[in-house]
mmCIF file with all atom_site columns, C-alpha atoms in Angstrom:
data_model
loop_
_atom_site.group_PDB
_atom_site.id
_atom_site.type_symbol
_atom_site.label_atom_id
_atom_site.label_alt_id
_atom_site.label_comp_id
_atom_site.label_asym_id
_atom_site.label_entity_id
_atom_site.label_seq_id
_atom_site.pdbx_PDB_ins_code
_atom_site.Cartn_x
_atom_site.Cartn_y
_atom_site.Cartn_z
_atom_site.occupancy
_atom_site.B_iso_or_equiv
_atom_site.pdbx_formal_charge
_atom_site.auth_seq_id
_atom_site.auth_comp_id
_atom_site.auth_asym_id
_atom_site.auth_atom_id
_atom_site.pdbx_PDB_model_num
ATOM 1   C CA . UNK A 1 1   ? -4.970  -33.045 16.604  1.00 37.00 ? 26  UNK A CA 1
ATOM 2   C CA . UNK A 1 2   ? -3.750  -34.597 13.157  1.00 44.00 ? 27  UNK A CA 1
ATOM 3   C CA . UNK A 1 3   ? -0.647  -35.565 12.399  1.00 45.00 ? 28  UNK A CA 1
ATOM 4   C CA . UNK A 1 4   ? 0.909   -33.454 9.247   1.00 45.00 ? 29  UNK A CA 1
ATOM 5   C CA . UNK A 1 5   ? 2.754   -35.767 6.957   1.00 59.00 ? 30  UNK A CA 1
ATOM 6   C CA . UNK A 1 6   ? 3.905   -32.891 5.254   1.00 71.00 ? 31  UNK A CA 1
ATOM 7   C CA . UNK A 1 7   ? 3.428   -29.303 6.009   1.00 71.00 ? 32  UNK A CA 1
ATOM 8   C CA . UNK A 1 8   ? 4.883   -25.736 4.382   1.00 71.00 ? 33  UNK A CA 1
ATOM 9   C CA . UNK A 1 9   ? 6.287   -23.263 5.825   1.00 73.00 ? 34  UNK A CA 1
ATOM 10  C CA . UNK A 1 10  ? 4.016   -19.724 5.280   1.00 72.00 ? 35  UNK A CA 1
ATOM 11  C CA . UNK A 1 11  ? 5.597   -16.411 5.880   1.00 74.00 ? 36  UNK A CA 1
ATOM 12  C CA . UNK A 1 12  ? 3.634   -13.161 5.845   1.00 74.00 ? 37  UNK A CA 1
ATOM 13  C CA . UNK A 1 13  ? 4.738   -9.928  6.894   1.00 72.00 ? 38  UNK A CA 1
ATOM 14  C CA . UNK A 1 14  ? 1.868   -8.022  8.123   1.00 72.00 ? 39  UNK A CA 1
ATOM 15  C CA . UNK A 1 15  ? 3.707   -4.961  9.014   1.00 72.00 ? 40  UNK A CA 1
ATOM 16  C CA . UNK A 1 16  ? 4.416   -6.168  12.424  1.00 73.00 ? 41  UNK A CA 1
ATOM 17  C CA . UNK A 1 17  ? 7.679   -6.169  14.161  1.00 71.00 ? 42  UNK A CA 1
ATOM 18  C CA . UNK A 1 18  ? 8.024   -9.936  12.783  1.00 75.00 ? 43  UNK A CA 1
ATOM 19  C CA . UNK A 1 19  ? 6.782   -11.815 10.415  1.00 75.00 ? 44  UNK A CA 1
ATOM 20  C CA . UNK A 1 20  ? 4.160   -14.358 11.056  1.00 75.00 ? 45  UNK A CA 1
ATOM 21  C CA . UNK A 1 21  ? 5.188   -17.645 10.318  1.00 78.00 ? 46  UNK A CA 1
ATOM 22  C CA . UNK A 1 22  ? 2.874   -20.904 10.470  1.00 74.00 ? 47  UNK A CA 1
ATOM 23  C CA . UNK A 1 23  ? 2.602   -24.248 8.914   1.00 76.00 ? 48  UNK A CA 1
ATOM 24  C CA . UNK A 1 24  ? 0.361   -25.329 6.826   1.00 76.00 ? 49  UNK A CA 1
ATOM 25  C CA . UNK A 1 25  ? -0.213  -29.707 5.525   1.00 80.00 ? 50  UNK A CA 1
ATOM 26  C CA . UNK A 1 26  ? 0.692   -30.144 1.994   1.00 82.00 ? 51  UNK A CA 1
ATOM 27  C CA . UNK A 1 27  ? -2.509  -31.901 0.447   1.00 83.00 ? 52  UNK A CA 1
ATOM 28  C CA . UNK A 1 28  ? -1.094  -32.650 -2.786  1.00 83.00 ? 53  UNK A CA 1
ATOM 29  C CA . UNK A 1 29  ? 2.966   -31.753 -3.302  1.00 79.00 ? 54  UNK A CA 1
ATOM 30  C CA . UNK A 1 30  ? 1.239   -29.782 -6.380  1.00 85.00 ? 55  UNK A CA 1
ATOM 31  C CA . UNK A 1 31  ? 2.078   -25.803 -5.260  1.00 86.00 ? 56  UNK A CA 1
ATOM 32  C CA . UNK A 1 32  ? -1.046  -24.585 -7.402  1.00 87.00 ? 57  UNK A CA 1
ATOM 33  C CA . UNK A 1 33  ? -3.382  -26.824 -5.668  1.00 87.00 ? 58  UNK A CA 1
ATOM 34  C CA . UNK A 1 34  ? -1.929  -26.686 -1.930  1.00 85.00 ? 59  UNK A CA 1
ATOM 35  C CA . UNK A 1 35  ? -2.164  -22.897 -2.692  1.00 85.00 ? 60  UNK A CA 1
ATOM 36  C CA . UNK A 1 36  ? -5.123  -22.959 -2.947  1.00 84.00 ? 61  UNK A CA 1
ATOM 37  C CA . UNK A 1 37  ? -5.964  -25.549 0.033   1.00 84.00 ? 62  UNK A CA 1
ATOM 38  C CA . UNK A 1 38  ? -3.830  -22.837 1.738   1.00 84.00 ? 63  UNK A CA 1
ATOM 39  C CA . UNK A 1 39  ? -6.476  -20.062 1.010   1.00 83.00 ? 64  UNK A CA 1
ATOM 40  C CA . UNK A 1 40  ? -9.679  -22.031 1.408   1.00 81.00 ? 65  UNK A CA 1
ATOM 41  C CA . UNK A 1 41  ? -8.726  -24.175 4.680   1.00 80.00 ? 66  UNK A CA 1
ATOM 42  C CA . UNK A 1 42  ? -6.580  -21.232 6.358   1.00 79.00 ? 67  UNK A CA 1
ATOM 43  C CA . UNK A 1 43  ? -7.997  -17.784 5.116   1.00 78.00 ? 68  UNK A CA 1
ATOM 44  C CA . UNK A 1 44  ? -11.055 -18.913 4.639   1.00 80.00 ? 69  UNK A CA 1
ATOM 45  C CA . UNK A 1 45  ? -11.222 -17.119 0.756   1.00 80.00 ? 70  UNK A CA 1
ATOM 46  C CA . UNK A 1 46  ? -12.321 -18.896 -2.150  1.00 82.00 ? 71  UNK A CA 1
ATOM 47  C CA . UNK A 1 47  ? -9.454  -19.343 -4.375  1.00 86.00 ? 72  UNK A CA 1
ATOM 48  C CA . UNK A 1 48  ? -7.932  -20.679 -7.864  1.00 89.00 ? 73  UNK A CA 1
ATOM 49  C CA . UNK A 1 49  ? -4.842  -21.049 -8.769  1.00 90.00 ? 74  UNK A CA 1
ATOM 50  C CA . UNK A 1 50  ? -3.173  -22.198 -11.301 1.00 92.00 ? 75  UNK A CA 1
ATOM 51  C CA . UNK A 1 51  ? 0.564   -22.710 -12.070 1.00 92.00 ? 76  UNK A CA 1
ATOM 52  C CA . UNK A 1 52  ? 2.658   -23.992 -15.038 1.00 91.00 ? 77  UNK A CA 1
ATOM 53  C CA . UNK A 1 53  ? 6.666   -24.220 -16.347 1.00 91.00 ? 78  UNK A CA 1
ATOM 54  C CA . UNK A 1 54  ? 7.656   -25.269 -19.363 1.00 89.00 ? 79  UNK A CA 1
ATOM 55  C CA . UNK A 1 55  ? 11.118  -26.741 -19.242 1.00 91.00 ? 80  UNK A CA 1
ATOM 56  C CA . UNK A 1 56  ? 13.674  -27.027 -22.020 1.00 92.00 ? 81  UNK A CA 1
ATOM 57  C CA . UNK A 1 57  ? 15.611  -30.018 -22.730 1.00 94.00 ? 82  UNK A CA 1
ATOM 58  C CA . UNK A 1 58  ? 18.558  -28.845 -21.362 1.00 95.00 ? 83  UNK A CA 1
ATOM 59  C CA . UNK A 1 59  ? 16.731  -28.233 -18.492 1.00 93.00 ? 84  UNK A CA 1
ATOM 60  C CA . UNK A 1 60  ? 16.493  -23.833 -18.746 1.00 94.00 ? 85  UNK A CA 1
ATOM 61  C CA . UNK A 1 61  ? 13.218  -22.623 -17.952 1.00 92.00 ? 86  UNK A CA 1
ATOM 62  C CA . UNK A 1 62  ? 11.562  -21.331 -21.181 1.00 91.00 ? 87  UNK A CA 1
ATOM 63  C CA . UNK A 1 63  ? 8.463   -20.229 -19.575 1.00 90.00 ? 88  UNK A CA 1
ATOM 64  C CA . UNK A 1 64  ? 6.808   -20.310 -16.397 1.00 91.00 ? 89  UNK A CA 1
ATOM 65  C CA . UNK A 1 65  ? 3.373   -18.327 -15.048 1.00 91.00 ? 90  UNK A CA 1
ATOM 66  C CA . UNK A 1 66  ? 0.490   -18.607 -13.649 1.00 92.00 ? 91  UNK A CA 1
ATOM 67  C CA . UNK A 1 67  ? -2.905  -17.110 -12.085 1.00 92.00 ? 92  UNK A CA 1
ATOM 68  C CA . UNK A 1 68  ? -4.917  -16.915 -8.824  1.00 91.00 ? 93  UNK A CA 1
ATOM 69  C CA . UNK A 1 69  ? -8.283  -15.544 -8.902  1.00 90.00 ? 94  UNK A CA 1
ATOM 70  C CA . UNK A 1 70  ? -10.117 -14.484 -5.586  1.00 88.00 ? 95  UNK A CA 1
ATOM 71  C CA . UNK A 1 71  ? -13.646 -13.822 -5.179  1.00 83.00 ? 96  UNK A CA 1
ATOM 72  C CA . UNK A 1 72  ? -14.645 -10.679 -3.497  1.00 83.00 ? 97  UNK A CA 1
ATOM 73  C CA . UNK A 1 73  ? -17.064 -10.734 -0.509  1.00 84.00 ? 98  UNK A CA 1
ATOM 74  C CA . UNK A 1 74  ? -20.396 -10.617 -1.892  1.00 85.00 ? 99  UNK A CA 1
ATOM 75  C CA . UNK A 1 75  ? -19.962 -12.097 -5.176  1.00 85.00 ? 100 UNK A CA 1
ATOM 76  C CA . UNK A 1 76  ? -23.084 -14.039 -6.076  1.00 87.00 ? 101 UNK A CA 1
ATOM 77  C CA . UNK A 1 77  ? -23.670 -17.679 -7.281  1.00 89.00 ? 102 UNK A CA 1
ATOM 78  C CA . UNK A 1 78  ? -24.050 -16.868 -10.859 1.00 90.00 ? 103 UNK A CA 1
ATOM 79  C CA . UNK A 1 79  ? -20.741 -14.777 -10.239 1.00 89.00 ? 104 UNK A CA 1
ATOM 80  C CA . UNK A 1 80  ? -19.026 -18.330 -8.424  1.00 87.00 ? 105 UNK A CA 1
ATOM 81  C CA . UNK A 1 81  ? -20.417 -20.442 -11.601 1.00 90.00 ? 106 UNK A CA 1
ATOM 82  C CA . UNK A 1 82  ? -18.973 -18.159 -14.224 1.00 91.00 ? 107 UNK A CA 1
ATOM 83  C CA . UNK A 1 83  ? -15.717 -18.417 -12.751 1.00 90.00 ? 108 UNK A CA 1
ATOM 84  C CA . UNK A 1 84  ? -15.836 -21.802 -12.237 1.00 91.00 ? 109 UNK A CA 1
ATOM 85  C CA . UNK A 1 85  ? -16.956 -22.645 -15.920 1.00 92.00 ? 110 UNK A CA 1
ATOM 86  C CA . UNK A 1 86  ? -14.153 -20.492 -17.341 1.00 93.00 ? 111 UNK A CA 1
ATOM 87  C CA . UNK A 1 87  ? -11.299 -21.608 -15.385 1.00 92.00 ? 112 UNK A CA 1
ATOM 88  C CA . UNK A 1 88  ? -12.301 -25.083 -16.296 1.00 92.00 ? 113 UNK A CA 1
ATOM 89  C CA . UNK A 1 89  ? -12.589 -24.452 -19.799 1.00 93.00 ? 114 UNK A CA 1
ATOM 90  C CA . UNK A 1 90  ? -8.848  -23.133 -19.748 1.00 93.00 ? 115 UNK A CA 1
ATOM 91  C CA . UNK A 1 91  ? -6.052  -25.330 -21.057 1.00 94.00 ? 116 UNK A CA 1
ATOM 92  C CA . UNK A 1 92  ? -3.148  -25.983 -18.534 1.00 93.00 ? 117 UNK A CA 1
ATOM 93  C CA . UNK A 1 93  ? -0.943  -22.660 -18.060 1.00 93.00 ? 118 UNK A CA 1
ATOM 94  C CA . UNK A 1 94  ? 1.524   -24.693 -20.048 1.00 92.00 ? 119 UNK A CA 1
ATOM 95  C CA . UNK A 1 95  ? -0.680  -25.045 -23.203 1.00 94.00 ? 120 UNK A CA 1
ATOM 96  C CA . UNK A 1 96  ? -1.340  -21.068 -22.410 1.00 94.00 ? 121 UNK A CA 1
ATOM 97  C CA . UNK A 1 97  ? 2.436   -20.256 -22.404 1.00 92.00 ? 122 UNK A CA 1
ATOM 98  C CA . UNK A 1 98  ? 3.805   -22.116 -25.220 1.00 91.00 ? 123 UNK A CA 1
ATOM 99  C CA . UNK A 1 99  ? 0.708   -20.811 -27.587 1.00 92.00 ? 124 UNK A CA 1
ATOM 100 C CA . UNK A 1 100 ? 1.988   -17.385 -26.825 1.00 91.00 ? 125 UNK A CA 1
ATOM 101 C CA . UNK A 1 101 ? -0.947  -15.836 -24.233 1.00 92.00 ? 126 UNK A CA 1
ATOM 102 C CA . UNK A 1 102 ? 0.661   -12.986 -22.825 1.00 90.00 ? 127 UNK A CA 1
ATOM 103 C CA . UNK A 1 103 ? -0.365  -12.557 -18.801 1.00 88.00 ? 128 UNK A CA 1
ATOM 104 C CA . UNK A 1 104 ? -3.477  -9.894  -19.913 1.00 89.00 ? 129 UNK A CA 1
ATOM 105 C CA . UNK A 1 105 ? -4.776  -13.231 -22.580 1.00 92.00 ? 130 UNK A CA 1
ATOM 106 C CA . UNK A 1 106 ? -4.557  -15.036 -19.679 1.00 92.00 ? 131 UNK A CA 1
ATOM 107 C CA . UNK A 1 107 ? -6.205  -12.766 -16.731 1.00 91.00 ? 132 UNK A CA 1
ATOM 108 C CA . UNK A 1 108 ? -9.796  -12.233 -19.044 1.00 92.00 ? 133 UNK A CA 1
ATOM 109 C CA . UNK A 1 109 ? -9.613  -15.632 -20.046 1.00 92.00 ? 134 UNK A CA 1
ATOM 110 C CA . UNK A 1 110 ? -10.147 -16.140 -16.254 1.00 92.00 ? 135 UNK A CA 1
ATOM 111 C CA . UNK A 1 111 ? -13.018 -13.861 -16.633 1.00 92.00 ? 136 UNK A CA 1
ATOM 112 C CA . UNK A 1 112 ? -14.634 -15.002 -19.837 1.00 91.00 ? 137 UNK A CA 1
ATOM 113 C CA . UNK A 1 113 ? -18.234 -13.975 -19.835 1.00 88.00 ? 138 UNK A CA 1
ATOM 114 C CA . UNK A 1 114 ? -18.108 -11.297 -16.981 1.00 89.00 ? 139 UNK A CA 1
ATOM 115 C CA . UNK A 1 115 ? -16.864 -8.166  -19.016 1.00 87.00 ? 140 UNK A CA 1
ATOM 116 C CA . UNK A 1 116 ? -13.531 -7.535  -17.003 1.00 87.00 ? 141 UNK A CA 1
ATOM 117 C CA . UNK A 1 117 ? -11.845 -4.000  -17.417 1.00 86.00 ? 142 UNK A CA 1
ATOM 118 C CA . UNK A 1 118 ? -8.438  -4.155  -16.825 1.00 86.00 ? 143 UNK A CA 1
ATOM 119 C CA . UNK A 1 119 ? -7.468  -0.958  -14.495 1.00 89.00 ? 144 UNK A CA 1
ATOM 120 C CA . UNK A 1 120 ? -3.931  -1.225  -13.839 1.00 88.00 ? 145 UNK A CA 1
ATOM 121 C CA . UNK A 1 121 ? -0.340  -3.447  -15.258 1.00 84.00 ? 146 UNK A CA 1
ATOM 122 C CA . UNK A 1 122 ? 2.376   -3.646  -13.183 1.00 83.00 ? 147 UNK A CA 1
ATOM 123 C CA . UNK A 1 123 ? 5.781   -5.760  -13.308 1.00 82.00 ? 148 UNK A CA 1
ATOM 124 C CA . UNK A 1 124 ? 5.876   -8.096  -10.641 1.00 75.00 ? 149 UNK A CA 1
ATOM 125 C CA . UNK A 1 125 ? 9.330   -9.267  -9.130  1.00 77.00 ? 150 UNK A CA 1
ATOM 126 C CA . UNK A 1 126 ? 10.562  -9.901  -5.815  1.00 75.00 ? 151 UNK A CA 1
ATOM 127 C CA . UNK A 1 127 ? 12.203  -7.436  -3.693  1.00 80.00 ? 152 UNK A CA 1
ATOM 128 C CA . UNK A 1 128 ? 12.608  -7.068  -0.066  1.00 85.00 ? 153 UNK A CA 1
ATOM 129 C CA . UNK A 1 129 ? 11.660  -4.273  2.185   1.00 83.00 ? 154 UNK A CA 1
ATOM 130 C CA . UNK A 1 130 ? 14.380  -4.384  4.547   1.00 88.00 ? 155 UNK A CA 1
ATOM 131 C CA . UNK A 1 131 ? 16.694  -1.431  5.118   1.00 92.00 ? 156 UNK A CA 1
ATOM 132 C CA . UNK A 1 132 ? 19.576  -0.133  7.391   1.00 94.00 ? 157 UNK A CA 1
ATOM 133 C CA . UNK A 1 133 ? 16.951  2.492   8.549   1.00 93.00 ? 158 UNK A CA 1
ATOM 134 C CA . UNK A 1 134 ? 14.235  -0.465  9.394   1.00 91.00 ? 159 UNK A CA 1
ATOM 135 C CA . UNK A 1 135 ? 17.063  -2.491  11.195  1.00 93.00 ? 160 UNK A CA 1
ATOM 136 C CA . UNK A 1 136 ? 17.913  0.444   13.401  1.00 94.00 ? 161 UNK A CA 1
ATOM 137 C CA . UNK A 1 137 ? 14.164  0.974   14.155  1.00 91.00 ? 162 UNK A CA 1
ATOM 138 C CA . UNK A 1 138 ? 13.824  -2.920  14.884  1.00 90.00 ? 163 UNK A CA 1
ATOM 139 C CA . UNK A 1 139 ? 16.996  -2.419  17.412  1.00 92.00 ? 164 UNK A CA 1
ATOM 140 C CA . UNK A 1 140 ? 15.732  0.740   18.938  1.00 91.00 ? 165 UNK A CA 1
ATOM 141 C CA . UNK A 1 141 ? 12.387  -0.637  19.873  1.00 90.00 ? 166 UNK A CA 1
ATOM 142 C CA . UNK A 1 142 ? 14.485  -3.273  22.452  1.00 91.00 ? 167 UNK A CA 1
ATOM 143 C CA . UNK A 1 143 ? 14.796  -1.598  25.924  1.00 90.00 ? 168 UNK A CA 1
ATOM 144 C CA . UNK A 1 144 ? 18.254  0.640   26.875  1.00 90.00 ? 169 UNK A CA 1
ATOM 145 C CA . UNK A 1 145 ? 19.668  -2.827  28.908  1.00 91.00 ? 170 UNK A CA 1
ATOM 146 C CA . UNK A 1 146 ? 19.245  -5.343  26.323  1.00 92.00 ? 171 UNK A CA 1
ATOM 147 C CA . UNK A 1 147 ? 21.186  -2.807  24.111  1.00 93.00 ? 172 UNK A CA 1
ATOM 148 C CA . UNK A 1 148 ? 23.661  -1.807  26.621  1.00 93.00 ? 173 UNK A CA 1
ATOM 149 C CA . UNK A 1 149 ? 24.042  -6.125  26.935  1.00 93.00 ? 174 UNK A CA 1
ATOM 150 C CA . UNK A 1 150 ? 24.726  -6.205  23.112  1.00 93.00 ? 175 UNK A CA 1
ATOM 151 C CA . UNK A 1 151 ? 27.426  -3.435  23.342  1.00 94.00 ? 176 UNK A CA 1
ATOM 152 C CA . UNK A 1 152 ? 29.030  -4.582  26.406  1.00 94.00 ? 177 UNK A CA 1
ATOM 153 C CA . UNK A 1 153 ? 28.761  -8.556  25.462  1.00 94.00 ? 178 UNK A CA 1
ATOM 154 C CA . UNK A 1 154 ? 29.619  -9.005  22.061  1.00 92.00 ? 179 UNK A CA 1
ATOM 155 C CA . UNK A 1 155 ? 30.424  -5.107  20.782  1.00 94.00 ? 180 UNK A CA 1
ATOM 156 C CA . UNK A 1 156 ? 27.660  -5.645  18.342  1.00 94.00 ? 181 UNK A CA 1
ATOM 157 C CA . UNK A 1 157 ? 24.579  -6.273  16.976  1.00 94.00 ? 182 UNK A CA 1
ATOM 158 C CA . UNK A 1 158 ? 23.796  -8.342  13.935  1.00 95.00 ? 183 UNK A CA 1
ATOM 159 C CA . UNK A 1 159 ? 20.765  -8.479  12.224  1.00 94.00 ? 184 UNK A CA 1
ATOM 160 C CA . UNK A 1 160 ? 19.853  -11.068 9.460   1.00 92.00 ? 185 UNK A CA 1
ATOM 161 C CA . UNK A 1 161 ? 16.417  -10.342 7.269   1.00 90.00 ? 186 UNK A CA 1
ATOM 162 C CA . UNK A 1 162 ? 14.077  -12.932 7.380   1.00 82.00 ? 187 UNK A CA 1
ATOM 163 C CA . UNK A 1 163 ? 13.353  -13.029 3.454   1.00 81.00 ? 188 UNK A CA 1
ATOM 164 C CA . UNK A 1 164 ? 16.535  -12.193 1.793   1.00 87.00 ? 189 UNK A CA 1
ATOM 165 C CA . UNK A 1 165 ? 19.203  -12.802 4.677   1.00 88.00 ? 190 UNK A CA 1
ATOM 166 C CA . UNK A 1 166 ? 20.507  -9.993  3.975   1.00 93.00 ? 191 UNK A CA 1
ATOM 167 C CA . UNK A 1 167 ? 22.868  -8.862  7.241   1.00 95.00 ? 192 UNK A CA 1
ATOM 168 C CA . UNK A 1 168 ? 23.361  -5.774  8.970   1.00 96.00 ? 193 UNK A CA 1
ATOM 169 C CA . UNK A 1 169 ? 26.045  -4.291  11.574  1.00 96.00 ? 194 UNK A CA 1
ATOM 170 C CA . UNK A 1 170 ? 25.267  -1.896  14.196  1.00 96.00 ? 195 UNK A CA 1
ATOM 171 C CA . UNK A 1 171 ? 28.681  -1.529  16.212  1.00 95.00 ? 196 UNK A CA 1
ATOM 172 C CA . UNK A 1 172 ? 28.860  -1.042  19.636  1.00 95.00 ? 197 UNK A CA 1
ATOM 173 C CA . UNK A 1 173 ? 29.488  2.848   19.073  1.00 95.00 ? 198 UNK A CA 1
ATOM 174 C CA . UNK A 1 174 ? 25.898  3.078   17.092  1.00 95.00 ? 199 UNK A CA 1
ATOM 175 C CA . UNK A 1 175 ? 23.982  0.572   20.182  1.00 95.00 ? 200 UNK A CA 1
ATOM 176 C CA . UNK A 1 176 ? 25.791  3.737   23.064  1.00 94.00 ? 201 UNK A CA 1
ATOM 177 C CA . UNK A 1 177 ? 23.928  6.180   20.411  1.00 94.00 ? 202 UNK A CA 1
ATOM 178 C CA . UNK A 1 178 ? 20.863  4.447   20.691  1.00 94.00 ? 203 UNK A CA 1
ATOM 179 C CA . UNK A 1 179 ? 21.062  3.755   24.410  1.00 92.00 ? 204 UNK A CA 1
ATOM 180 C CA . UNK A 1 180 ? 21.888  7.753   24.921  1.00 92.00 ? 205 UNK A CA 1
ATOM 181 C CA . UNK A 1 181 ? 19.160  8.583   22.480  1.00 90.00 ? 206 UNK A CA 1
ATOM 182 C CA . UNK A 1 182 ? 16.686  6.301   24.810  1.00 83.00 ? 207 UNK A CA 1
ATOM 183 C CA . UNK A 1 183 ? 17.442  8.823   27.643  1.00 79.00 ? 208 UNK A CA 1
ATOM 184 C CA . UNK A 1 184 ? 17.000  11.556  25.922  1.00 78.00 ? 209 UNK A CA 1
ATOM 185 C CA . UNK A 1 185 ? 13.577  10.408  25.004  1.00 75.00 ? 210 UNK A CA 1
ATOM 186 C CA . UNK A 1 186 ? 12.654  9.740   27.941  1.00 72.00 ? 211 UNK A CA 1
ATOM 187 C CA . UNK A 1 187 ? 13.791  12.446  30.044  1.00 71.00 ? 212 UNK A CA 1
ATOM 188 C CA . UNK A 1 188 ? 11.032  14.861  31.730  1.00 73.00 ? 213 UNK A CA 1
ATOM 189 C CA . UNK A 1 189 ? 10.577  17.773  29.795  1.00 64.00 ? 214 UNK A CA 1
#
């Protein structure tokens, strides 16, 4: 075993009833390159990434972007050299930013030499999947006695999302629902 001087947190929701959560050693303190430690060491999938932020004086972001670029299984050596000569060619996002690349500029510049088509643009932004209705699910997966514990105990459940904390309510009149609902289920036809 080594001893992690500095790890990350990494959270990936697979769908699951949880999250998975690990840690991973920082190998640098620079995100774009323990990204991409993350992806070589830990998926096992060739990665670059690249990250930048241009800061005004007054300390306001003016600009910040970035790129990772994944091979595909299968791609060839002369497919892994291209890459590798282009991305090194590339100025720092930074330099990319400020001389006005938009994100597309950026992608095929990624790409330069390989003839990239580009298929698809979509906004990217942060949003969480969580939901009253996925709660609810979450809760009515526990067995009718841990509910019936809930209702009785403390007259409620509360339920904090992992990502964006937000917090949801289920009094104890919804956890009796459930609980009936359980045995309804679960009743012989």
């Amino acid at each position: 075993f080594a001893e992690i001087d500095a790890a990350a947190e990494m959270v990936r929701d697979l769908g699951l009833r949880e999250p998975y959560v690990g840690l991973v050693p920082l190998v640098s303190g620079e995100i774009a390159e323990d990204i991409t430690s993350y992806f070589a060491v830990s998926e096992q999938v060739p990665t670059v990434c690249a990250l930048g932020v241009l800061v005004n004086p007054d300390l306001t972001v003016q600009a910040a972007g970035g790129y990772i670029l994944q091979l595909l299984p299968g791609a060839g050596e002369e497919e892994i050299s291209q890459v590798e000569r282009s991305t090194m060619a590339l100025p720092p996002v930074t330099q990319l930013l400020s001389g006005g690349m938009t994100p597309e500029e950026i992608a095929l510049g990624t790409l330069e030499g390989m003839s990239p088509r580009v298929i698809e643009e979509r906004s990217v932004d942060y949003r969480c999947g969580c939901s009253r209705q996925r709660m609810a699910a979450a809760l009515r997966s526990l067995d009718a006695g841990e509910l019936r514990a809930m209702a009785e105990e403390d007259g409620q459940a509360e339920l904090c999302c992992h990502f964006c904390r937000n917090r949801f309510v289920f009094g104890k009149e919804e956890l009796l629902e459930m609980i009936a609902q359980k045995t309804v289920d679960s009743a012989p036809n």
